[in-house]
Backbone as ProteinMPNN parsed JSONL, in Angstrom:
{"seq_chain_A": "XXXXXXXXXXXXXXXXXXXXXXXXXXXXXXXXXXXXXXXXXXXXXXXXXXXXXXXXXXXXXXXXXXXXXXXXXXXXXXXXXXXXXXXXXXXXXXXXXXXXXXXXXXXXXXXXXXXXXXX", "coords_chain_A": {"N_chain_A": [[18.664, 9.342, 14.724], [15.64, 7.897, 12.896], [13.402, 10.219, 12.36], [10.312, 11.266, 11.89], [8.254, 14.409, 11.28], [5.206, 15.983, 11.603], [3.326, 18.723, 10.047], [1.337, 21.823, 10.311], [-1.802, 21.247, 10.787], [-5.03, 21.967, 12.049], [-8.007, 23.566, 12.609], [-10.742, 23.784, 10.77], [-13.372, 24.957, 8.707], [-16.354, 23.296, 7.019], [-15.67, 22.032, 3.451], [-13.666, 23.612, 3.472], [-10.01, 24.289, 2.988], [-6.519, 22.342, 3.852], [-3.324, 21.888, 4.12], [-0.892, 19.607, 4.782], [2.298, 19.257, 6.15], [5.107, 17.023, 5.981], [8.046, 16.644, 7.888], [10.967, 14.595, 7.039], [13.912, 13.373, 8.679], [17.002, 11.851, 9.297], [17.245, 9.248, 7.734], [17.473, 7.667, 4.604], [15.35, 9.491, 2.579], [14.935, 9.629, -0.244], [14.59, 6.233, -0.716], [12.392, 5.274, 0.508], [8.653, 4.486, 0.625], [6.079, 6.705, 1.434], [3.423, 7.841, 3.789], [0.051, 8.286, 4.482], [-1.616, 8.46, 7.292], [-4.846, 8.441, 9.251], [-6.728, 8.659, 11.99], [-9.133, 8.965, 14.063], [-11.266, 9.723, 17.093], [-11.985, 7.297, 19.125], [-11.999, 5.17, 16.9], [-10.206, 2.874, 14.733], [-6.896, 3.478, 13.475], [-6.736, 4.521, 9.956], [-5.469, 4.02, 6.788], [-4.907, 6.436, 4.868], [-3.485, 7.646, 2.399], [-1.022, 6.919, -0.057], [2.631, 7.255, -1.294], [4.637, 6.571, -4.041], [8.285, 5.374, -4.479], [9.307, 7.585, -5.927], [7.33, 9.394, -6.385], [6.089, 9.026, -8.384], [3.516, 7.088, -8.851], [0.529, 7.022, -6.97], [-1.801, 6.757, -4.184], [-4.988, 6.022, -3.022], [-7.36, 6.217, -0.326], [-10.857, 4.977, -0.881], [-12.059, 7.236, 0.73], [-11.338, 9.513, 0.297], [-10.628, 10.444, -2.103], [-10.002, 12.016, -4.722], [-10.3, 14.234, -3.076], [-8.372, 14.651, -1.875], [-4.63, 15.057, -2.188], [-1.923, 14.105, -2.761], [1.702, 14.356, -2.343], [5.392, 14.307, -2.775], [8.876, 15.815, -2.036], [11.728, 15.106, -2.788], [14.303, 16.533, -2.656], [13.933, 18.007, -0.473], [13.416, 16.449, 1.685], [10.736, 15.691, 2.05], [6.751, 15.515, 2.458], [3.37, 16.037, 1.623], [0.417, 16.319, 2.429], [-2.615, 17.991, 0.448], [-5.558, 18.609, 1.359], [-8.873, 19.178, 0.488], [-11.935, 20.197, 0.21], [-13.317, 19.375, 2.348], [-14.222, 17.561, 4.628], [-16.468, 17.128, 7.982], [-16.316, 14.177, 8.597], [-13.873, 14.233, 8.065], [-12.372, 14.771, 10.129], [-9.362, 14.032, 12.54], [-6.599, 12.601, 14.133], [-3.621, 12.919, 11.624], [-1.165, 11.269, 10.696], [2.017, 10.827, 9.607], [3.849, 8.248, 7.625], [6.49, 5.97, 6.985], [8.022, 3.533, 5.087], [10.732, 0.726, 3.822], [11.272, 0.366, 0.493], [9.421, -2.776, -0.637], [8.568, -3.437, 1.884], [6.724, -4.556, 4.191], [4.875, -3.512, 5.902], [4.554, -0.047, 7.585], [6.99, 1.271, 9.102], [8.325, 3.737, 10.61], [6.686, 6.236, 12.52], [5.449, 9.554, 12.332], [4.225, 11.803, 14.753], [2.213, 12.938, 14.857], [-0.756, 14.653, 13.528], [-3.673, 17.464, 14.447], [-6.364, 17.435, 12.961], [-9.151, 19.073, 12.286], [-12.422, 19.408, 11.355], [-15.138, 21.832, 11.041], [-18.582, 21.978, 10.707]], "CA_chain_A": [[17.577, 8.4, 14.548], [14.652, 8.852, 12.048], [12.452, 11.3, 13.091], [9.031, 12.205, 11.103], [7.645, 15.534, 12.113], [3.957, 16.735, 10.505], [2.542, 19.982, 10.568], [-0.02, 22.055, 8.997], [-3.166, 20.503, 10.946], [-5.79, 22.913, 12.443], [-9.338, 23.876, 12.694], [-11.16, 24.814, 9.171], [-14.458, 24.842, 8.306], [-16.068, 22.265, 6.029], [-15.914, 22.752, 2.108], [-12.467, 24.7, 3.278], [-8.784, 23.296, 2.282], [-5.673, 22.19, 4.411], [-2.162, 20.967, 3.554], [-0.235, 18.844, 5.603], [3.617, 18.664, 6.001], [5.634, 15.848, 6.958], [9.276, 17.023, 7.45], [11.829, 13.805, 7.498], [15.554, 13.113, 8.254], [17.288, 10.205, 9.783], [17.055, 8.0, 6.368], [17.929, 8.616, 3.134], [14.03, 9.358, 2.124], [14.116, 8.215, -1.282], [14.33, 5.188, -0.536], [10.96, 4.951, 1.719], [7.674, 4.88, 0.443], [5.479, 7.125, 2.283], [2.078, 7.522, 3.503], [-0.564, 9.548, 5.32], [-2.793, 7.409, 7.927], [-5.689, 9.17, 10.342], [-7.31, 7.989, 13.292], [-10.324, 9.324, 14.706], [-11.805, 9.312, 18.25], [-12.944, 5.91, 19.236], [-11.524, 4.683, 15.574], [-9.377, 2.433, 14.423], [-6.113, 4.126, 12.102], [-7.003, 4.083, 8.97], [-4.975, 4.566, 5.622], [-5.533, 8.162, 3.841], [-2.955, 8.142, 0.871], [0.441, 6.513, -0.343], [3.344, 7.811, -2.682], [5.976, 6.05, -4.33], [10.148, 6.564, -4.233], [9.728, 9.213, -7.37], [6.124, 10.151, -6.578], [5.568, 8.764, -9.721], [2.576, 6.389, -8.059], [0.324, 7.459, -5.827], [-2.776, 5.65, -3.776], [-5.669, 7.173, -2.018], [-8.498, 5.829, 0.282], [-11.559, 5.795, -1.613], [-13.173, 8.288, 1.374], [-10.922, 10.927, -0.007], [-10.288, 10.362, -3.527], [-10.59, 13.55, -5.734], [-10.326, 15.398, -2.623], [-7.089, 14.732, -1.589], [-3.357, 15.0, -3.108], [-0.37, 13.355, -1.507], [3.039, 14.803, -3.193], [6.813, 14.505, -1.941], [9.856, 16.577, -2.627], [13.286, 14.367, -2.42], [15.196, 17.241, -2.326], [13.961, 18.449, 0.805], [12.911, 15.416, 2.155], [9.328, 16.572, 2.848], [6.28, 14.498, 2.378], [2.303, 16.586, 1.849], [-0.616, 15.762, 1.741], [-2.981, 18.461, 0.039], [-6.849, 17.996, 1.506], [-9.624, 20.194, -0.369], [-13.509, 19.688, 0.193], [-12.703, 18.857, 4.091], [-16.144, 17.102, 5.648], [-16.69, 16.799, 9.359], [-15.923, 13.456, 9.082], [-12.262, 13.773, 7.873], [-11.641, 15.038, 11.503], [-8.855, 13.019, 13.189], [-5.479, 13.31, 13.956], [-3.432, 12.773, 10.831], [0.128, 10.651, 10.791], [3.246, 10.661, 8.409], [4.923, 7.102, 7.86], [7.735, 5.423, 6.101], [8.863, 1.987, 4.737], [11.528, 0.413, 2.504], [10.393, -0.413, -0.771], [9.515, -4.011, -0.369], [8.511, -3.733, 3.361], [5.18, -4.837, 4.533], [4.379, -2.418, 6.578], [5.209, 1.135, 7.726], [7.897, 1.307, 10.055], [8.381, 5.474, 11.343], [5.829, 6.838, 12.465], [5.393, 10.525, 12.964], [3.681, 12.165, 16.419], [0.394, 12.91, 14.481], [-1.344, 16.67, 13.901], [-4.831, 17.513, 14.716], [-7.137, 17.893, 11.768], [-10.797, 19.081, 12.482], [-13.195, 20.234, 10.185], [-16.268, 22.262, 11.916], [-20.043, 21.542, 10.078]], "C_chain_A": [[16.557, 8.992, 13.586], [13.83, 9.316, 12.544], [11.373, 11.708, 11.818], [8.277, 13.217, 11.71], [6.209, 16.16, 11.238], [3.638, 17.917, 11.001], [1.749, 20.618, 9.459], [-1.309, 22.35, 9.617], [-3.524, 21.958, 11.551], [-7.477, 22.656, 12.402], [-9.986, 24.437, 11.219], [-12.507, 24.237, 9.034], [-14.927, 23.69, 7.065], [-16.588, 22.869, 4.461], [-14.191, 23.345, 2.072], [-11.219, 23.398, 3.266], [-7.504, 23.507, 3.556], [-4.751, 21.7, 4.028], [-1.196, 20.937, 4.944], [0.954, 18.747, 5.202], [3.958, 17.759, 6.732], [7.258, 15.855, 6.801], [10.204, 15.04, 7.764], [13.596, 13.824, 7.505], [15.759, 11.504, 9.572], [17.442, 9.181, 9.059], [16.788, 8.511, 4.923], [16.289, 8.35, 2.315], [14.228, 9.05, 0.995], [14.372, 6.975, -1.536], [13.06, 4.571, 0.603], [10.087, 5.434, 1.132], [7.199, 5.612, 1.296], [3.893, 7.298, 1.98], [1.396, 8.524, 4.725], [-1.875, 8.47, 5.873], [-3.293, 8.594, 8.923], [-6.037, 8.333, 11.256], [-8.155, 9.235, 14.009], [-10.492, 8.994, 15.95], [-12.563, 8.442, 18.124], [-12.961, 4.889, 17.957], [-10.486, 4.189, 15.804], [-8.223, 3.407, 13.621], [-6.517, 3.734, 11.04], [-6.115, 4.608, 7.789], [-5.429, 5.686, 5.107], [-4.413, 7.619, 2.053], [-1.191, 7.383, 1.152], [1.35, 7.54, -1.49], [4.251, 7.113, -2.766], [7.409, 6.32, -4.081], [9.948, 7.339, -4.925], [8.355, 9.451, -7.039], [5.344, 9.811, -8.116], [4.167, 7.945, -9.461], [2.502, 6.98, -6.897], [-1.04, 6.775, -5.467], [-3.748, 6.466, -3.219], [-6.761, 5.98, -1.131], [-9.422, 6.109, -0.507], [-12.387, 7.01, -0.821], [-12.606, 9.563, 0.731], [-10.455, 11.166, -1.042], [-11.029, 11.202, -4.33], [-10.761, 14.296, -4.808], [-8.877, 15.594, -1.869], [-5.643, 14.599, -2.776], [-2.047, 15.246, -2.318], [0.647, 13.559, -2.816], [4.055, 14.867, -2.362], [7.746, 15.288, -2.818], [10.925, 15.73, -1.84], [14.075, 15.14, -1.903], [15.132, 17.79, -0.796], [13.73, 17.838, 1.752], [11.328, 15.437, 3.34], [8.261, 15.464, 1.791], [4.968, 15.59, 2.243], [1.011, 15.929, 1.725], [-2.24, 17.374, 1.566], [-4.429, 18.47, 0.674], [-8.115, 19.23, 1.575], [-11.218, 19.491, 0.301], [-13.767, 19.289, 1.317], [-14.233, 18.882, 4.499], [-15.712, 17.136, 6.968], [-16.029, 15.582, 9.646], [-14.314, 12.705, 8.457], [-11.651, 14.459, 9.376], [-10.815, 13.771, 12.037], [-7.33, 13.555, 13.377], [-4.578, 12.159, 12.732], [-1.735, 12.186, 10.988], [1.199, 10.394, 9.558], [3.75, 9.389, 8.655], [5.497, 6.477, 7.023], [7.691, 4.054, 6.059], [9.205, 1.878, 3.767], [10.614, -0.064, 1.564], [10.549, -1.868, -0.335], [8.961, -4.978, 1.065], [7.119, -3.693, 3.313], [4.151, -4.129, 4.919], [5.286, -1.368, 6.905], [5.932, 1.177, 8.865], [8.019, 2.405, 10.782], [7.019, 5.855, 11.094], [6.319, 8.315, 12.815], [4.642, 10.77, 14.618], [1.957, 12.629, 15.809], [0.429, 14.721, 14.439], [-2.688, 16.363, 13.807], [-5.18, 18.17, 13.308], [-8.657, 17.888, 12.575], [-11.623, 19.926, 12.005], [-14.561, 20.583, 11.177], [-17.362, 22.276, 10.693], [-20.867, 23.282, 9.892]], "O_chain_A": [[16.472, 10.202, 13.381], [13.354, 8.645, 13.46], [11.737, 12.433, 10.893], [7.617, 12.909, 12.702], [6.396, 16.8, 10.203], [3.646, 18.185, 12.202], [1.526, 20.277, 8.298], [-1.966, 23.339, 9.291], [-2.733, 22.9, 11.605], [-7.992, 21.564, 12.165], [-9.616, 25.499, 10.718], [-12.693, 23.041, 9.259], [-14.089, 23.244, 6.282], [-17.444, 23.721, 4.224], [-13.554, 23.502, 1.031], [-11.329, 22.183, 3.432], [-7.439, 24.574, 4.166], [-5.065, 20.732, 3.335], [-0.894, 21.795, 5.773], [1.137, 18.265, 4.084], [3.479, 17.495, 7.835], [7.804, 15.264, 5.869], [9.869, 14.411, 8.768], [14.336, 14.187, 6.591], [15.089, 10.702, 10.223], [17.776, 8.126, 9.597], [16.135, 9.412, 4.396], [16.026, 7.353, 1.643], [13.711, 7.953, 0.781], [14.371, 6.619, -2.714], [13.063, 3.55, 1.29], [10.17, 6.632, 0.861], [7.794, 5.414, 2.355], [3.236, 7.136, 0.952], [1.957, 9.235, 5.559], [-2.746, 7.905, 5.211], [-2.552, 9.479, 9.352], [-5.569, 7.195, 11.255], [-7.658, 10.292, 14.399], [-9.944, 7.934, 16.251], [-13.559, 8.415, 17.401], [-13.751, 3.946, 17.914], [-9.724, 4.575, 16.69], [-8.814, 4.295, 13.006], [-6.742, 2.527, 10.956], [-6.011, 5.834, 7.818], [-6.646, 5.737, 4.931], [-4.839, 7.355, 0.928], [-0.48, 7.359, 2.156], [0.864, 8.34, -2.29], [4.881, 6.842, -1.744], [7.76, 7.366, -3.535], [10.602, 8.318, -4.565], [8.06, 10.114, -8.033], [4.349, 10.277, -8.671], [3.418, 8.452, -10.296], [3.347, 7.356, -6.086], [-1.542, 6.162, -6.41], [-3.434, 7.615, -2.911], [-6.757, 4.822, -1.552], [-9.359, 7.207, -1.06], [-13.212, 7.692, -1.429], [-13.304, 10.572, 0.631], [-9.753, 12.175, -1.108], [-12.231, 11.202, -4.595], [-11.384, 15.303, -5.146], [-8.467, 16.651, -1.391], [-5.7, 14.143, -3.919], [-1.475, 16.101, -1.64], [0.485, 13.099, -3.946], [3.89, 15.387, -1.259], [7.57, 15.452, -4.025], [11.014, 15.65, -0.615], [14.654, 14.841, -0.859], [16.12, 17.961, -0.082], [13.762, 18.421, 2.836], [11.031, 15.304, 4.528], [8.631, 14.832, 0.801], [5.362, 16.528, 2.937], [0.727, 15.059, 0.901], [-2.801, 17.677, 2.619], [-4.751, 17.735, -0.26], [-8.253, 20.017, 2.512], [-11.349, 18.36, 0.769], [-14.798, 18.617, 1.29], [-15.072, 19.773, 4.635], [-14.493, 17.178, 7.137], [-15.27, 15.523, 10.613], [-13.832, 11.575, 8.385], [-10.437, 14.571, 9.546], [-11.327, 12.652, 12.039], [-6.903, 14.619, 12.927], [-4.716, 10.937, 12.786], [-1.05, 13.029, 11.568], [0.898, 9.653, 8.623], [4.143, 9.182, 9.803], [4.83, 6.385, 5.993], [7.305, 3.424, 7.043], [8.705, 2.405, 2.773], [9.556, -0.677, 1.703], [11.572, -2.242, 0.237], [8.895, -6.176, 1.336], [6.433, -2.979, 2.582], [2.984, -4.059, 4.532], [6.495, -1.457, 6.692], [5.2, 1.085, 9.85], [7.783, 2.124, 11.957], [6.36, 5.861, 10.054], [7.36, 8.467, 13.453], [4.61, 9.883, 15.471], [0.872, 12.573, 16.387], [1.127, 15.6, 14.944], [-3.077, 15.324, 13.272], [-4.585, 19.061, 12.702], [-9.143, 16.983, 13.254], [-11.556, 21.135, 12.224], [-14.987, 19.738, 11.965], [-16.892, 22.634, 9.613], [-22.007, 23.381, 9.438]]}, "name": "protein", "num_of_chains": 1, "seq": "XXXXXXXXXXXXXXXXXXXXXXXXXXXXXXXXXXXXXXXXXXXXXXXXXXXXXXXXXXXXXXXXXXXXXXXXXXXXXXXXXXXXXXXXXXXXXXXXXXXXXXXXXXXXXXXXXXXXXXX"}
């Protein structure tokens, strides 16, 4: 079955930098856009960042634009997302997810990792 697994997340000070993996198998990843959604305590999920099948296109939220950088590797079927300049209020836990090109919405989710930036 497909399985998305993230890791990475942690505790870091703010100003300081984190990168996020998102290992996948179960589906022949390039064919699935992917994407990086958060969710906060007492928050809705919210979108962080997209990437295309070739990484060639990529999307961001504007809360984290120019401080983030979402990149995939086909070959290994791994998914990152890069996140530099880390405020307080990018704390949340952070989610990997998939869908076919063409699909509406994201279908696999991962299990989430804890991101929390200390002030």
């Amino acid at each position: 079955q497909v399985q998305l697994v993230e890791s990475g997340g942690g505790l870091v000070q703010a100003g300081g930098s984190l990168t996020l993996s998102c290992a996948a198998s179960g589906l022949t990843f390039s064919n699935y856009q992917m994407g990086w959604f958060r969710q906060a305590p007492g928050k809705e999920r919210e979108f962080v960042s997209g990437i295309s099948l070739t990484g060639s296109r990529t999307d961001y939220a504007d809360s984290v634009k120019g401080r983030f950088t979402i990149s995939r590797d086909n070959a290994k079927n791994m998914v990152y997302l890069r996140m530099s300049s880390l405020k307080p209020e990018d704390t949340a836990v952070y989610y990997c997810a998939a869908r076919r090109l063409g699909a509406g919405s994201y279908m696999y989710w991962g299990q989430g990792t804890q991101v929390t930036v200390s002030s």
